[in-house]
Amino acid sequence: MGNDDIFKKVTAHAKEYGFVFQSSEIYDGLSAVYDYGQNGTLLKNNIKKYWLDAMVLLNENIVTIDSAIFMHPTVWKASGHADAFNDPLIDNKDSKKRYRADVLIEDYREKIQKKIDKEVTKAAKRFGDAFDKAEFLKTNGRVLANQKKIDELTNSFQTALENDDLAAIKQIIVEAGIVCPISGSKNWTDVRQFNLMFDTRIGSVSDESGKIYLRPETAQGIFVNYLNVQKTGRMKLPFGIAQIGKAFRNEIVARQFIFRMREFEQMEMQFFVRPGEEKKWYRFWKEKREKWHKALAMGDEKYRWHDHDKLARYANAASDIEFDFPFGFKELEGIHSRTDFDLSQHQEFSGKKLQYYDPELQKSYVPYVIETSLGLDRMFLSVLSSAYTEEVIEKADGKKDTRVVLKIPAPLAPVKVAILPLMKKDGLPEFARKIMDNLKFDLNCRYEEKDSIGKRYRRQDAIGTPFCITIDHQSLINNDVTLRYRDSMKQERVSILDLPSIIKLKTNMKNLLKKVEA
Ligand code: GAP
């Protein structure tokens, strides 16, 4: 199955099983805005808990806040978002469609890369075992010509970006002969900068003076509260403030399902440190965050680091953790060394001192900041797409069947255990309810008595429930049940007294957190 197929299946599955719905679907949806369904919300909440517990429970010097989405408009002047949070856009005059110029160029580059990949596949087939890929890439004329095109495109695009040269970006599009995917024409407007912040009005004023923005990142809510938290929490450097909350960006190219949304959620932590110590803490948080991801055991090979070549205005080092999504390796989380840029800017624009008195050094200074910034929706997509598995299994009658199972890490699974009386009579439902009443305070349980047991197992596999408990007539006599494991489909007879400990051992968040700290 190709990656495109897998991705289509994951998105269809997410809808069919109550994980993610298109926003306002009955009105044909709102582009790049999504709602989380009954199972998706539980999965999302578990991811949030894993993140926040890893920040706040495991680090006594990290606290959490919940700041407002609306902020004083000067915040965005100070942060630079009002002037520089832009994407370069270009319109096709025939289709009237608007594109991100950098994405058009990136797509074109990928198209050339695919041509190279095709040549390699063809040659590998032709030469069989004797095929030397490295040698082929170095010597094949068509490959070399295409690689030259990619290199030239990359270089001129990077130079244009560095110089903020919008005319040069248009020139690259024209010279490459890039056409509009809708009209097929090369009839382009000039490239313009477009600010990604959504604006709205506050109060009853309808003119510019009432204009405010929906925050494009949660981080600024932390920066403007730095002093409040430091003073009221009597925090000593180094310390961190963690926050989970909504952010909004008017993305022009909104695609790949919940990967790039216009309304999304971020889990950000700003770690305030002594100037000069930021490189040490940058390395520290890179290591910690990598461990947090890998503790989920979704496959270490699915993660890689990507260091930023072009640093944002506020950073002196930045690196992304990329994840191998079905559409390739893409940014999942950013770790940024943000210097004292934000606090200094807010100090200047607000006229309020945002400094820390360091008793050891006996002087005051504006702290430096290391930021860890993870998109909750991207994290959700990484879990969902790596969990999605199709397995061919043999049925009792010897025939083959395909089972779709979400192998979600057990502590994150929306439902931890399904309770399934084999029949709707003979006291089995009552016995099952008693088991549920015992487990439901600690574990998210689901009770189901409709359909054959095989169908019920499949439904639970499809939403990633790690355990199923089946109650039969023997249960009433021996006080035991059949416990079925999602991934292995192994079944074993277990005393009802042992159920809580067996299930909690696998589904408890504590075990994940211990791996993060190990
Ligand atoms: N405070 C720093 C900051 O916001 P960013 O790289 O722009 O940095 C951080 O965003 C993370 O937020 C990204 O790594 C990604 O996971 C997530 N993110 C950014 N834009 C997004 C979007 N349009 N939809 C979903 N997630 C997004």
Coordinates of C-alpha atoms and ligand atoms in Angstrom, one line a residue:
M1 CA 0.0 0.0 0.0
G2 CA 1.4 3.4 -1.0
N3 CA 1.8 6.2 1.6
D4 CA -1.0 8.3 -0.1
D5 CA -3.3 5.3 0.4
I6 CA -2.4 4.9 4.0
F7 CA -3.0 8.6 4.6
K8 CA -6.4 8.4 3.0
K9 CA -7.3 5.4 5.1
V10 CA -6.1 7.1 8.3
T11 CA -8.3 10.2 7.6
A12 CA -11.3 8.1 6.6
H13 CA -10.8 5.9 9.8
A14 CA -10.5 9.0 11.9
K15 CA -14.0 10.1 10.8
E16 CA -15.6 6.7 10.8
Y17 CA -14.6 6.0 14.4
G18 CA -15.3 9.3 16.0
F19 CA -11.8 10.7 16.2
V20 CA -11.9 13.8 13.9
F21 CA -14.7 15.5 12.0
Q22 CA -14.6 18.3 9.5
S23 CA -15.9 21.5 11.2
S24 CA -19.5 22.4 10.3
E25 CA -19.6 19.4 8.0
I26 CA -23.4 19.7 7.4
Y27 CA -22.6 23.0 5.8
D28 CA -19.9 21.4 3.6
G29 CA -17.2 22.2 6.2
L30 CA -14.9 25.0 6.9
S31 CA -11.5 24.6 5.3
A32 CA -8.6 23.6 7.6
V33 CA -10.8 23.6 10.7
Y34 CA -11.6 20.4 12.4
D35 CA -13.6 19.1 15.4
Y36 CA -12.6 16.2 17.6
G37 CA -15.1 13.5 18.2
Q38 CA -15.9 11.3 21.2
N39 CA -12.8 9.1 20.8
G40 CA -10.5 11.8 19.4
T41 CA -11.2 14.1 22.4
L42 CA -10.2 11.4 24.8
L43 CA -7.0 10.7 22.9
K44 CA -6.2 14.4 22.7
N45 CA -6.8 14.8 26.5
N46 CA -4.5 11.9 27.2
I47 CA -1.7 13.4 25.0
K48 CA -2.2 16.7 26.9
K49 CA -2.0 14.9 30.3
Y50 CA 1.2 13.1 29.2
W51 CA 2.8 16.4 28.1
L52 CA 1.7 18.5 31.1
D53 CA 2.6 15.7 33.7
A54 CA 6.0 15.3 32.1
M55 CA 6.5 19.1 32.4
V56 CA 4.9 19.9 35.8
L57 CA 5.1 16.7 37.8
L58 CA 8.6 15.7 36.8
N59 CA 10.1 19.2 37.1
E60 CA 9.6 21.0 40.4
N61 CA 10.8 24.2 38.7
I62 CA 8.0 24.2 36.0
V63 CA 4.6 25.6 36.6
T64 CA 1.6 25.9 34.3
I65 CA -0.7 28.8 33.4
D66 CA -3.8 29.4 31.2
S67 CA -3.6 32.8 29.5
A68 CA -6.3 34.4 27.4
I69 CA -6.4 34.1 23.6
F70 CA -7.0 37.8 23.2
M71 CA -4.1 40.0 24.2
H72 CA -3.3 43.7 24.1
P73 CA -2.5 44.6 20.4
T74 CA 0.8 46.0 21.3
V75 CA 1.9 42.5 22.3
W76 CA 2.1 41.6 18.6
K77 CA 4.0 44.8 17.8
A78 CA 6.5 43.9 20.4
S79 CA 6.8 40.3 19.4
G80 CA 7.3 41.2 15.8
H81 CA 4.2 39.3 14.6
A82 CA 2.4 42.4 13.4
D83 CA 5.2 43.3 11.0
A84 CA 6.9 40.1 10.2
F85 CA 4.6 37.1 10.6
N86 CA 4.1 36.8 6.9
D87 CA 3.9 34.3 4.1
P88 CA 4.9 35.2 0.5
L89 CA 1.7 34.8 -1.6
I90 CA 1.1 34.8 -5.3
D91 CA -2.2 34.7 -7.3
N92 CA -3.0 33.0 -10.6
K93 CA -4.9 35.6 -12.7
D94 CA -6.8 33.0 -14.6
S95 CA -8.0 30.6 -11.8
K96 CA -8.0 33.5 -9.2
K97 CA -6.5 30.9 -6.8
R98 CA -4.0 32.1 -4.2
Y99 CA -0.8 30.1 -3.4
R100 CA 2.1 30.3 -1.0
A101 CA 5.0 31.1 -3.4
D102 CA 7.4 29.0 -1.3
V103 CA 5.0 26.0 -1.4
L104 CA 4.7 26.2 -5.2
I105 CA 8.5 26.2 -5.4
E106 CA 8.8 23.3 -2.9
D107 CA 6.2 21.3 -4.8
Y108 CA 8.0 21.8 -8.1
R109 CA 11.3 20.7 -6.4
E110 CA 9.6 17.6 -5.2
K111 CA 8.3 16.9 -8.7
I112 CA 11.9 16.9 -10.0
Q113 CA 13.0 14.7 -7.1
K114 CA 10.3 12.2 -8.0
K115 CA 11.7 12.1 -11.6
I116 CA 15.1 11.2 -10.1
D117 CA 13.5 8.5 -7.9
K118 CA 11.7 7.1 -10.9
E119 CA 15.0 6.8 -12.9
V120 CA 16.5 5.0 -9.9
T121 CA 13.6 2.5 -9.6
K122 CA 13.7 1.8 -13.3
A123 CA 17.5 1.2 -13.3
A124 CA 17.3 -0.9 -10.1
K125 CA 14.8 -3.2 -11.9
R126 CA 17.0 -3.3 -15.1
F127 CA 20.3 -4.1 -13.4
G128 CA 19.0 -6.3 -10.5
D129 CA 21.6 -7.3 -7.9
A130 CA 24.4 -5.6 -9.8
F131 CA 22.8 -2.1 -9.4
D132 CA 25.0 0.4 -7.6
K133 CA 22.7 3.3 -6.6
A134 CA 25.4 5.7 -5.5
E135 CA 27.3 5.2 -8.8
F136 CA 24.1 5.6 -10.8
L137 CA 23.3 8.9 -9.1
K138 CA 26.8 10.2 -9.9
T139 CA 26.8 9.2 -13.5
N140 CA 23.4 9.1 -15.1
G141 CA 22.9 12.1 -17.4
R142 CA 19.2 12.6 -16.8
V143 CA 19.7 12.3 -13.0
L144 CA 22.5 14.8 -13.0
A145 CA 20.6 17.3 -15.1
N146 CA 17.6 17.1 -12.7
Q147 CA 19.8 17.3 -9.6
K148 CA 21.4 20.4 -11.1
K149 CA 18.0 21.9 -11.5
I150 CA 17.1 21.2 -7.8
D151 CA 20.4 22.6 -6.6
E152 CA 20.1 25.8 -8.6
L153 CA 16.5 26.2 -7.5
T154 CA 17.4 25.7 -3.9
N155 CA 20.2 28.2 -4.0
S156 CA 18.4 30.9 -5.7
F157 CA 15.3 30.5 -3.5
Q158 CA 17.4 30.6 -0.3
T159 CA 19.1 33.8 -1.5
A160 CA 15.8 35.4 -2.4
L161 CA 14.4 34.5 1.1
E162 CA 17.4 35.8 2.9
N163 CA 17.2 39.1 1.0
D164 CA 13.4 39.2 1.4
D165 CA 13.4 39.7 -2.4
L166 CA 9.8 39.1 -3.5
A167 CA 10.6 39.9 -7.1
A168 CA 13.3 37.3 -7.2
I169 CA 10.9 34.7 -5.8
K170 CA 8.4 35.5 -8.6
Q171 CA 11.3 35.3 -11.1
I172 CA 12.1 31.7 -9.9
I173 CA 8.5 30.7 -10.4
V174 CA 8.4 32.2 -13.9
E175 CA 11.8 30.8 -15.0
A176 CA 10.9 27.3 -13.7
G177 CA 7.7 27.4 -15.8
I178 CA 5.6 26.6 -12.8
V179 CA 1.9 26.4 -13.7
C180 CA -1.2 26.8 -11.7
P181 CA -2.5 23.3 -10.8
I182 CA -6.1 24.5 -11.5
S183 CA -5.9 26.7 -14.7
G184 CA -2.6 25.2 -16.0
S185 CA -1.5 28.8 -16.9
K186 CA 1.6 30.8 -16.0
N187 CA -0.3 34.0 -15.6
W188 CA 1.0 35.1 -12.2
T189 CA 0.6 38.3 -10.1
D190 CA 3.6 39.7 -8.2
V191 CA 4.5 38.0 -4.9
R192 CA 3.2 39.9 -1.9
Q193 CA 3.6 39.4 1.9
F194 CA 0.5 38.3 3.7
N195 CA 0.1 38.5 7.5
L196 CA -1.1 35.2 9.0
M197 CA -2.9 36.7 12.1
F198 CA -6.7 36.7 12.3
D199 CA -8.1 40.0 13.5
T200 CA -11.3 41.0 15.1
R201 CA -12.8 43.9 17.1
I202 CA -13.1 44.3 20.8
G203 CA -16.1 46.1 22.5
S204 CA -18.3 48.4 20.5
V205 CA -15.7 50.2 18.5
S206 CA -15.7 49.3 14.9
D207 CA -12.7 51.4 13.8
E208 CA -9.0 50.4 13.8
S209 CA -8.6 51.4 17.5
G210 CA -10.7 48.3 18.6
K211 CA -8.7 45.9 16.4
I212 CA -7.2 42.9 18.2
Y213 CA -5.8 39.6 17.1
L214 CA -6.4 36.0 17.8
R215 CA -3.0 34.8 19.2
P216 CA -0.8 33.0 16.6
E217 CA 1.2 31.3 19.3
T218 CA 0.6 30.7 23.0
A219 CA 4.2 31.7 23.9
Q220 CA 3.4 35.4 24.2
G221 CA 0.9 34.7 27.0
I222 CA 3.7 33.2 28.9
F223 CA 6.2 36.1 28.2
V224 CA 3.7 38.8 29.4
N225 CA 3.1 36.8 32.6
Y226 CA 6.8 36.1 33.3
L227 CA 7.0 38.6 36.1
N228 CA 3.6 37.7 37.6
V229 CA 4.6 34.1 37.9
Q230 CA 8.2 34.7 39.0
K231 CA 7.1 37.0 41.8
T232 CA 3.9 35.3 43.0
G233 CA 5.5 31.8 42.7
R234 CA 8.8 33.0 44.2
M235 CA 10.5 31.2 41.3
K236 CA 14.3 31.1 41.1
L237 CA 16.1 30.8 37.8
P238 CA 16.2 28.5 36.0
F239 CA 12.4 27.9 35.9
G240 CA 9.8 27.2 33.3
I241 CA 6.2 28.1 32.5
A242 CA 4.2 25.5 30.5
Q243 CA 0.9 26.2 28.7
I244 CA -1.6 24.3 26.5
G245 CA -3.9 26.4 24.4
K246 CA -5.4 27.4 21.1
A247 CA -3.5 29.3 18.5
F248 CA -4.8 30.7 15.2
R249 CA -3.1 31.3 11.8
N250 CA -4.7 32.2 8.5
E251 CA -2.7 29.5 6.7
I252 CA -3.0 29.9 2.9
V253 CA -1.9 26.4 2.1
A254 CA -4.0 24.4 4.5
R255 CA -3.8 20.7 3.7
Q256 CA -2.8 17.3 5.0
F257 CA -5.7 17.0 7.3
I258 CA -4.9 18.2 10.8
F259 CA -1.3 18.8 10.0
R260 CA -1.8 22.4 9.0
M261 CA -4.9 24.0 10.5
R262 CA -6.2 27.5 10.9
E263 CA -7.3 26.9 14.5
F264 CA -5.0 24.5 16.4
E265 CA -3.6 23.8 19.8
Q266 CA 0.0 24.3 21.0
M267 CA 1.8 22.8 24.1
E268 CA 4.5 25.3 24.8
M269 CA 7.0 25.7 27.6
Q270 CA 9.3 28.7 28.1
F271 CA 12.3 27.9 30.2
F272 CA 14.0 31.1 31.7
V273 CA 17.7 30.8 32.2
R274 CA 20.8 32.9 33.0
P275 CA 22.3 34.6 29.9
G276 CA 25.2 32.6 28.7
E277 CA 23.8 29.3 29.9
E278 CA 21.2 29.1 27.1
K279 CA 23.3 26.6 24.9
K280 CA 23.5 24.2 27.9
W281 CA 19.8 24.3 28.5
Y282 CA 19.0 24.1 24.7
R283 CA 20.9 20.8 24.6
F284 CA 19.2 19.7 27.8
W285 CA 15.7 20.3 26.4
K286 CA 16.5 18.8 23.1
E287 CA 17.5 15.6 24.8
K288 CA 14.4 15.6 27.2
R289 CA 11.9 16.2 24.4
E290 CA 13.4 13.5 22.3
K291 CA 13.1 11.1 25.2
W292 CA 9.5 12.1 25.8
H293 CA 8.6 11.2 22.2
K294 CA 10.5 8.0 22.1
A295 CA 9.0 6.8 25.4
L296 CA 5.8 6.2 23.4
A297 CA 7.7 3.4 21.6
M298 CA 6.2 4.2 18.2
G299 CA 9.6 3.5 16.6
D300 CA 12.8 5.5 17.2
E301 CA 13.4 5.5 13.4
K302 CA 10.3 7.7 13.0
Y303 CA 12.0 10.7 14.5
R304 CA 14.8 12.9 13.2
W305 CA 16.3 16.3 14.0
H306 CA 16.3 19.2 11.5
D307 CA 18.5 22.2 12.4
H308 CA 17.2 25.5 11.1
D309 CA 19.5 27.1 8.5
K310 CA 17.6 30.4 8.6
L311 CA 16.9 31.4 12.2
A312 CA 13.8 33.4 13.2
R313 CA 14.3 37.0 14.3
Y314 CA 14.3 35.9 18.0
A315 CA 16.5 32.8 18.0
N316 CA 20.2 32.0 18.3
A317 CA 19.6 28.3 17.7
A318 CA 16.6 26.2 16.6
S319 CA 15.9 22.7 15.7
D320 CA 12.8 20.7 14.8
I321 CA 11.9 17.2 15.8
E322 CA 10.5 15.8 12.5
F323 CA 8.2 12.8 12.4
D324 CA 7.7 10.3 9.6
F325 CA 4.1 11.1 8.8
P326 CA 2.5 9.1 5.9
F327 CA 3.4 12.1 3.6
G328 CA 7.0 12.1 4.7
F329 CA 9.2 13.6 7.5
K330 CA 7.7 16.8 8.6
E331 CA 8.0 19.2 11.6
L332 CA 6.4 17.9 14.8
E333 CA 8.0 20.1 17.5
G334 CA 10.3 23.0 17.6
I335 CA 13.0 23.6 20.2
H336 CA 14.2 27.2 20.1
S337 CA 16.8 29.2 21.9
R338 CA 14.9 32.5 21.9
T339 CA 17.6 34.7 23.6
D340 CA 16.2 37.6 25.6
F341 CA 14.4 38.9 22.5
D342 CA 10.8 38.6 23.7
L343 CA 11.2 39.8 27.3
S344 CA 13.4 42.7 26.1
Q345 CA 10.9 43.7 23.5
H346 CA 8.0 43.6 26.0
Q347 CA 10.1 45.6 28.5
E348 CA 10.7 48.2 25.8
F349 CA 7.1 48.4 24.5
S350 CA 5.4 48.2 27.9
G351 CA 7.9 50.4 29.8
K352 CA 7.8 47.8 32.6
K353 CA 11.0 46.2 33.9
L354 CA 11.1 42.5 33.1
Q355 CA 14.2 41.6 34.9
Y356 CA 15.4 39.0 37.4
Y357 CA 17.6 39.8 40.4
D358 CA 20.1 37.0 40.6
P359 CA 21.2 36.7 44.2
E360 CA 24.3 34.6 43.3
L361 CA 25.6 37.1 40.7
Q362 CA 24.2 40.0 42.7
K363 CA 22.8 41.7 39.6
S364 CA 19.6 42.1 37.6
Y365 CA 19.2 41.0 34.0
V366 CA 16.6 40.0 31.4
P367 CA 16.6 36.2 31.4
Y368 CA 17.2 34.1 28.2
V369 CA 14.6 31.6 27.1
I370 CA 14.6 28.1 25.7
E371 CA 11.3 27.2 24.2
T372 CA 9.8 23.8 23.5
S373 CA 6.8 24.1 21.2
L374 CA 4.7 21.1 20.2
G375 CA 1.6 21.2 18.1
L376 CA -1.0 19.1 19.8
D377 CA -2.9 18.3 16.6
R378 CA 0.3 17.2 14.9
M379 CA 1.1 15.0 17.9
F380 CA -2.3 13.5 17.6
L381 CA -1.8 12.8 13.9
S382 CA 1.6 11.2 14.6
V383 CA 0.0 8.9 17.1
L384 CA -3.0 8.1 14.9
S385 CA -1.0 7.5 11.7
S386 CA 1.7 5.3 13.3
A387 CA -1.0 3.3 15.2
Y388 CA -3.1 2.5 12.1
T389 CA -2.4 -1.1 11.2
E390 CA -4.0 -3.5 8.8
E391 CA -3.4 -7.2 9.6
V392 CA -4.4 -10.3 7.6
I393 CA -5.7 -12.8 10.1
E394 CA -7.1 -16.3 9.9
K395 CA -10.7 -16.7 11.1
A396 CA -12.0 -19.8 13.0
D397 CA -13.3 -21.3 9.7
G398 CA -9.8 -21.0 8.1
K399 CA -10.8 -18.1 5.8
K400 CA -8.6 -15.0 5.7
D401 CA -9.8 -11.6 7.0
T402 CA -8.3 -8.2 7.4
R403 CA -8.4 -6.6 10.8
V404 CA -7.9 -2.8 11.3
V405 CA -6.3 -2.1 14.6
L406 CA -5.1 1.1 16.2
K407 CA -2.0 0.2 18.1
I408 CA -2.1 3.4 20.2
P409 CA 0.3 3.4 23.1
A410 CA -1.9 2.0 25.9
P411 CA -1.7 5.0 28.3
L412 CA -2.9 7.3 25.5
A413 CA -5.7 5.0 24.3
P414 CA -9.2 6.7 24.5
V415 CA -10.8 3.7 26.0
K416 CA -8.7 1.4 28.2
V417 CA -11.0 -1.5 28.6
A418 CA -14.2 -2.9 27.0
I419 CA -16.5 -5.0 29.0
L420 CA -18.4 -7.5 27.0
P421 CA -21.0 -10.0 28.3
L422 CA -21.1 -12.9 25.9
M423 CA -24.9 -12.9 26.0
K424 CA -27.6 -10.5 27.0
K425 CA -29.2 -12.9 29.5
D426 CA -28.6 -15.4 32.4
G427 CA -27.2 -12.7 34.7
L428 CA -24.1 -12.0 32.4
P429 CA -24.9 -8.3 31.9
E430 CA -25.4 -7.8 35.7
F431 CA -22.0 -9.5 36.4
A432 CA -20.4 -7.4 33.7
R433 CA -21.8 -4.2 35.2
K434 CA -20.4 -5.1 38.6
I435 CA -16.9 -5.4 37.0
M436 CA -17.4 -2.1 35.3
D437 CA -18.5 -0.4 38.5
N438 CA -15.3 -1.5 40.1
L439 CA -13.0 -0.3 37.3
K440 CA -14.7 2.9 36.0
F441 CA -13.2 5.2 38.7
D442 CA -9.7 4.6 37.5
L443 CA -10.1 3.5 33.9
N444 CA -12.1 4.7 30.9
C445 CA -14.4 1.7 30.3
R446 CA -16.8 0.9 27.5
Y447 CA -19.7 -1.5 28.0
E448 CA -21.1 -3.3 24.9
E449 CA -23.5 -6.2 24.6
K450 CA -24.7 -5.9 21.0
D451 CA -23.5 -8.1 18.1
S452 CA -21.3 -11.1 18.1
I453 CA -18.2 -11.1 20.3
G454 CA -16.0 -11.1 17.1
K455 CA -17.6 -8.0 15.8
R456 CA -17.3 -6.3 19.2
Y457 CA -13.6 -7.2 19.4
R458 CA -13.2 -5.6 15.9
R459 CA -14.9 -2.4 17.0
Q460 CA -12.6 -2.1 20.0
D461 CA -9.5 -2.8 17.9
A462 CA -10.6 0.0 15.5
I463 CA -10.6 2.5 18.3
G464 CA -7.4 1.1 19.9
T465 CA -8.8 -0.3 23.2
P466 CA -5.9 -2.3 24.7
F467 CA -8.1 -4.7 26.7
C468 CA -11.4 -6.5 26.3
I469 CA -13.0 -8.4 29.1
T470 CA -15.5 -11.1 28.1
I471 CA -17.9 -12.5 30.6
D472 CA -19.4 -16.0 30.1
H473 CA -21.4 -18.5 32.1
Q474 CA -18.2 -19.9 33.7
S475 CA -17.5 -16.4 35.0
L476 CA -20.5 -16.6 37.3
I477 CA -19.2 -19.8 38.9
N478 CA -15.4 -19.2 39.0
N479 CA -15.3 -15.4 39.3
D480 CA -13.0 -15.2 36.3
V481 CA -13.2 -13.7 32.8
T482 CA -11.5 -13.9 29.4
L483 CA -9.0 -11.0 29.1
R484 CA -8.1 -10.3 25.4
Y485 CA -5.0 -8.3 24.5
R486 CA -5.4 -5.9 21.5
D487 CA -2.1 -6.2 19.8
S488 CA -1.4 -10.0 20.1
M489 CA -5.1 -11.0 20.3
K490 CA -4.0 -13.4 23.0
Q491 CA -6.7 -14.4 25.4
E492 CA -6.3 -15.7 28.9
R493 CA -8.5 -16.6 31.8
V494 CA -8.1 -14.1 34.7
S495 CA -9.6 -13.8 38.1
I496 CA -11.7 -10.7 38.4
L497 CA -9.6 -9.7 41.5
D498 CA -6.5 -9.5 39.3
L499 CA -8.1 -7.3 36.5
P500 CA -7.4 -3.8 38.0
S501 CA -3.7 -4.5 38.5
I502 CA -3.1 -6.2 35.1
I503 CA -4.9 -3.4 33.2
K504 CA -3.4 -0.5 35.2
L505 CA 0.1 -1.9 34.8
K506 CA -0.1 -1.4 31.0
T507 CA -2.3 1.7 30.8
N508 CA -0.9 3.8 33.6
M509 CA 0.6 7.1 32.6
K510 CA 3.1 6.6 35.4
N511 CA 5.1 4.0 33.4
L512 CA 5.5 6.4 30.5
L513 CA 6.6 9.2 32.8
K514 CA 9.2 6.9 34.4
K515 CA 10.7 6.2 31.0
V516 CA 10.9 10.0 30.4
E517 CA 12.8 10.4 33.6
A518 CA 15.0 7.3 33.3
Ligands
GAP1 N1 6.2 29.7 19.7 C1 6.9 29.1 18.6 C2 6.1 28.7 17.5 O1 4.9 28.9 17.5 P1 6.1 27.3 15.3 O2 7.2 26.5 14.7 O3 5.5 28.4 14.4 O4 6.8 28.0 16.6 C3 5.3 25.4 16.8 O5 5.0 26.4 15.8 C4 4.5 24.1 16.5 O6 3.1 24.4 16.4 C5 4.9 23.4 15.2 O7 6.0 22.6 15.4 C6 3.7 22.6 14.9 O8 3.7 21.4 15.6 C7 2.6 23.5 15.5 N2 1.9 24.3 14.4 C8 2.3 25.4 13.8 N3 1.4 25.8 12.9 C9 0.4 24.9 12.8 C10 -0.7 24.8 12.1 N4 -1.1 25.7 11.2 N5 -1.5 23.7 12.3 C11 -1.2 22.8 13.2 N6 -0.1 22.8 14.0 C12 0.7 23.9 13.8

